[in-house]
Amino acid sequence: MAGQRYLYDLADGDASMKPLLGGKGAGVAQMMKLGVPVPDGFTVTTAACVDAMSDGGAWPDGLWEETLAALSRLEERTGRGLGDPERPLLVSVRSGAVVSMPGMMDTILNLGIGDATVEALGREAGDPRFAWDSYRRFLQMYGEVVEGVPAHAYEDALTAMKRGRGVTEDTGLSTDDLRELVEVFKIVSRTHIGADLPEDPKEALRRAIDAVFRSWLNPRAGVYRRANGIADDLGTAVNVMQMVFGNRGDTSATGVCFTRNPATGARELYGEFLLNAQGEDVVAGIRTPRPLAEMEVVLPEAYGQLLEVMGTLEAHYRDMQDIEFTVEDEKLYLLQTRDGKRTAAAALKVARDLVEEGVLSREEALARIEPGQLDQLLHPALDPAHGQQPATRGLAASPGAAVGEVVFDSDTAERRGKAGDAVVLVRWETTPDDIAGTLVAQGVLTAHGGMTSHAAVVARGMGKPCVAGASDIASDAEASTLTIGDLTLTEGDAITLDGSTGEVFAGALALVPPQINEDFAVVVGWADDVRRLGVRANADNGPDAAKAREFGAEGIGLCRTEHMFMEQDRLPAVRRMILASDDAERANALEEILPMQQADFEAILEAMSGLPVTIRLLDPPLHEFLPSLVDQALEVQRLELAGDTHPTDLRHARALLAQIKKLTEQNPMLGTRGVRLALLYPEIPQMQVRAIARAALAVADRGGDPQVEIMVPLVAYAEELRRMRTLIAQTLEAEFAAAGRRLEVPIGTMIELPRAAVVADQIAEHADFFSFGTNDLTQTGVGISRDDAEGAFLSAYLDEGVVPDNPFVSIDVDGVGGLVEIGVQRGRSSKPDLKLGVCGEHGGDPASIAVFERLGLDYVSCSPFRVPIARFAAAQAVLV
Ligand code: ADP
Ligand code: MG
Ligand code: MG
């Protein structure tokens, strides 16, 4: 774009410029404005990255000139020069996306160091060792990030050197060792690249910026974006900042801290630091860092200042901050601040505390909660009465319990996890490349790394239990074993982690259902005050209905009756009903099913006494209750081969096969199901309506308050519903007349076919309520079969960005949302007081809930575990 500005000095930015400067750049600029000490520098905008990427990586016109100009300004302000042999300027080149993606992209430190500058740097600091330490770090990072040299090439050389010198820590190496290491690293780079690194530091800077642009496209960043719903076309900003040195001896340090505890939300000190180290050492989990409290002893002044800065930043951002800092020779610098990733429990506690501290209004606090995350709270925990001794313990890095089979690498975790196995990923330390495995694992265990390591941050964000830095475990990926003392576990053995205590157990321990705590109750109470949409649950048995009520469901929006038909003890009667050769035989079979259905309904109506329960009449095609065509054909063949020893069995098997053939359809989802089935076999809905009426009467007799509603599925024509309504009403009337007592039973329909949405005004004349069945409406509206599509083209569509979201997870706003809108408008046009709900997966999806709020539905209905999420999402939908 002509005339666009691609570059800002830090002094010219602030927090509001996040879309352009990225989170990191905007955060540092804002800190500078607040008078918090930060290194000087400039930011290349996300727009520059986007323009470069859309042009095959070519930099937009003028960007390099702008960069050189900004560099000269920085050189002037600092009184230093990039590559200057007297007063060298060293910079970091840091990625920084708009939405924080911890550790997913690349950063290069110490750029500007080289043979020409290393001596001057050491002289200035009065510490040549520090200068050579910075040099070897630069060579490794530059080689890895810019040239793609594998990390292990350098790590191996470093390990060999440490072993040769008999030291375990980098800090044990002398100046001469490091000088030698630099030469070794140069050879490593040369061998892999086939050329020397550029001598001109400006050229190195250009390549480094370019590499950071490209790191937006690296595979792990892509996986992270998809997992977190971050758009692929945002690009990253690049921050070029003067280096401050945490590796200048024991008066220097680097660290990470949170202004509150990100695991629990408690207002307490939470952080880690390392003396004589550079930032990457802490976050990459290479050395296990020390708790922040110890900094008070070794660096008291910087510590005091840090506490003060934490206060300033929290007050400014009015939220918990995640902070990166470095101390250079006792002087504190802040390098990053961002809203801290936190567990769901911490999110609720922080929200509640910030409101109580008068920092936020309830509405503001609610708006910051990520409803999808609350799912975490609803996961099982270890049974407190387990009585087992832990095999070992590490840091409680991310709470929750995980039980699964041990796997030692991310690829295996990914493969097995996707196949539905419960696995626990065990790693020496995790690298950001382990993200794909972490995503599908039950939990993560590492031998190395602290509470602020990338593994821990990522695990907390995803709600995965994580135990980090369990230092007495030894995992051997080659041999696929894990040893803890004299205990040995091999791949596939069961292990249990408790991320809330840091304990690790051999074997699979028992879990107990989750408990909703007080913070949750208080904050969800605020959500209930704000939201307009009702929240119901989908449940089809008593215990699920009770659970849903406990989670705050205000009724049942969808009670499916087919599961009741599938139960083992009922299937024989159901099959007899389907195979009946005459009406009398069918009536007999139905008579047998009726009391069982009635008992199911009673349990549900009792659990939901006083709240509406919408029962849907039988929906699936009948063949679903029969064996598959192939199985039955094989069974017939088997009996035929066995000769005529079982003539009756063979006759029955053949009859069944014939019936299955008759019922089998090319497109069963578009076939004889729902209201179509009910009109063909009216005895089925009649039996169901009788069971409903009798259940309701029985519950009422016992003092309950049954509020049952009957729903007809798959209606396309108003005439279908008119006929069904007559049949239902007559059946109810007969039951009530016999009982001498009447109950109010509204009758409504699903709107799940495009035709139904379009003629909703006609259908509404026979309906007391509509429930939008958005699963089927998506299948029939978009014309895709869920079962086939998700395994086939849909995943390719998602990967390629043809569609923004899976339309079965988040409603297709324009298309299917448009059909719902038509249904709402036309339905209400002929019946203004028509009650409108939605059932199906979308009822528990926050983005879809926002759409349903906008369309003015009365309630959403979702699975019991999504109910709390829906309550928050419905509140947020009002607040935006
Ligand atoms: P990430 O996004 O992976 O955290 P950063 O850009 O924040 O990457 O850099 C990683 C670490 O490098 C930071 O934690 C910080 O400590 C260190 N670092 C970055 N820039 C500088 C700098 N100018 N001076 C000193 N340390 C730096
Ligand atoms: Mg960082
Ligand atoms: Mg349906």
PDB file of C-alpha atoms and ligand atoms in Angstrom, residues 24 94-95 102-103 107 256 280 283 322-324 335-338 454, ligand 2:
ATOM      1  CA  LYS A  24       4.687  -7.317  22.681  1.00  0.00           C
ATOM      2  CA  ARG A  94      11.583 -10.401  18.557  1.00  0.00           C
ATOM      3  CA  SER A  95       8.382 -11.751  17.107  1.00  0.00           C
ATOM      4  CA  PRO A 102       3.874 -17.974  23.713  1.00  0.00           C
ATOM      5  CA  GLY A 103       6.977 -19.588  22.265  1.00  0.00           C
ATOM      6  CA  THR A 107      13.308 -14.446  18.577  1.00  0.00           C
ATOM      7  CA  VAL A 256       9.348 -14.163  34.499  1.00  0.00           C
ATOM      8  CA  GLU A 280      15.414 -17.794  26.881  1.00  0.00           C
ATOM      9  CA  VAL A 283      11.192 -19.740  29.483  1.00  0.00           C
ATOM     10  CA  ASP A 322       2.495 -11.864  32.850  1.00  0.00           C
ATOM     11  CA  ILE A 323       5.831 -10.065  32.917  1.00  0.00           C
ATOM     12  CA  GLU A 324       9.323 -10.740  31.551  1.00  0.00           C
ATOM     13  CA  LEU A 335      10.901  -6.726  28.453  1.00  0.00           C
ATOM     14  CA  GLN A 336       7.296  -7.761  28.110  1.00  0.00           C
ATOM     15  CA  THR A 337       3.918  -7.479  29.754  1.00  0.00           C
ATOM     16  CA  ARG A 338       0.673  -9.101  28.707  1.00  0.00           C
ATOM     17  CA  HIS A 454       6.460 -22.741  27.726  1.00  0.00           C
TER      18      HIS A 454
HETATM   19 MG    MG B   2       8.370 -13.384  25.757  1.00  0.00          MG
END
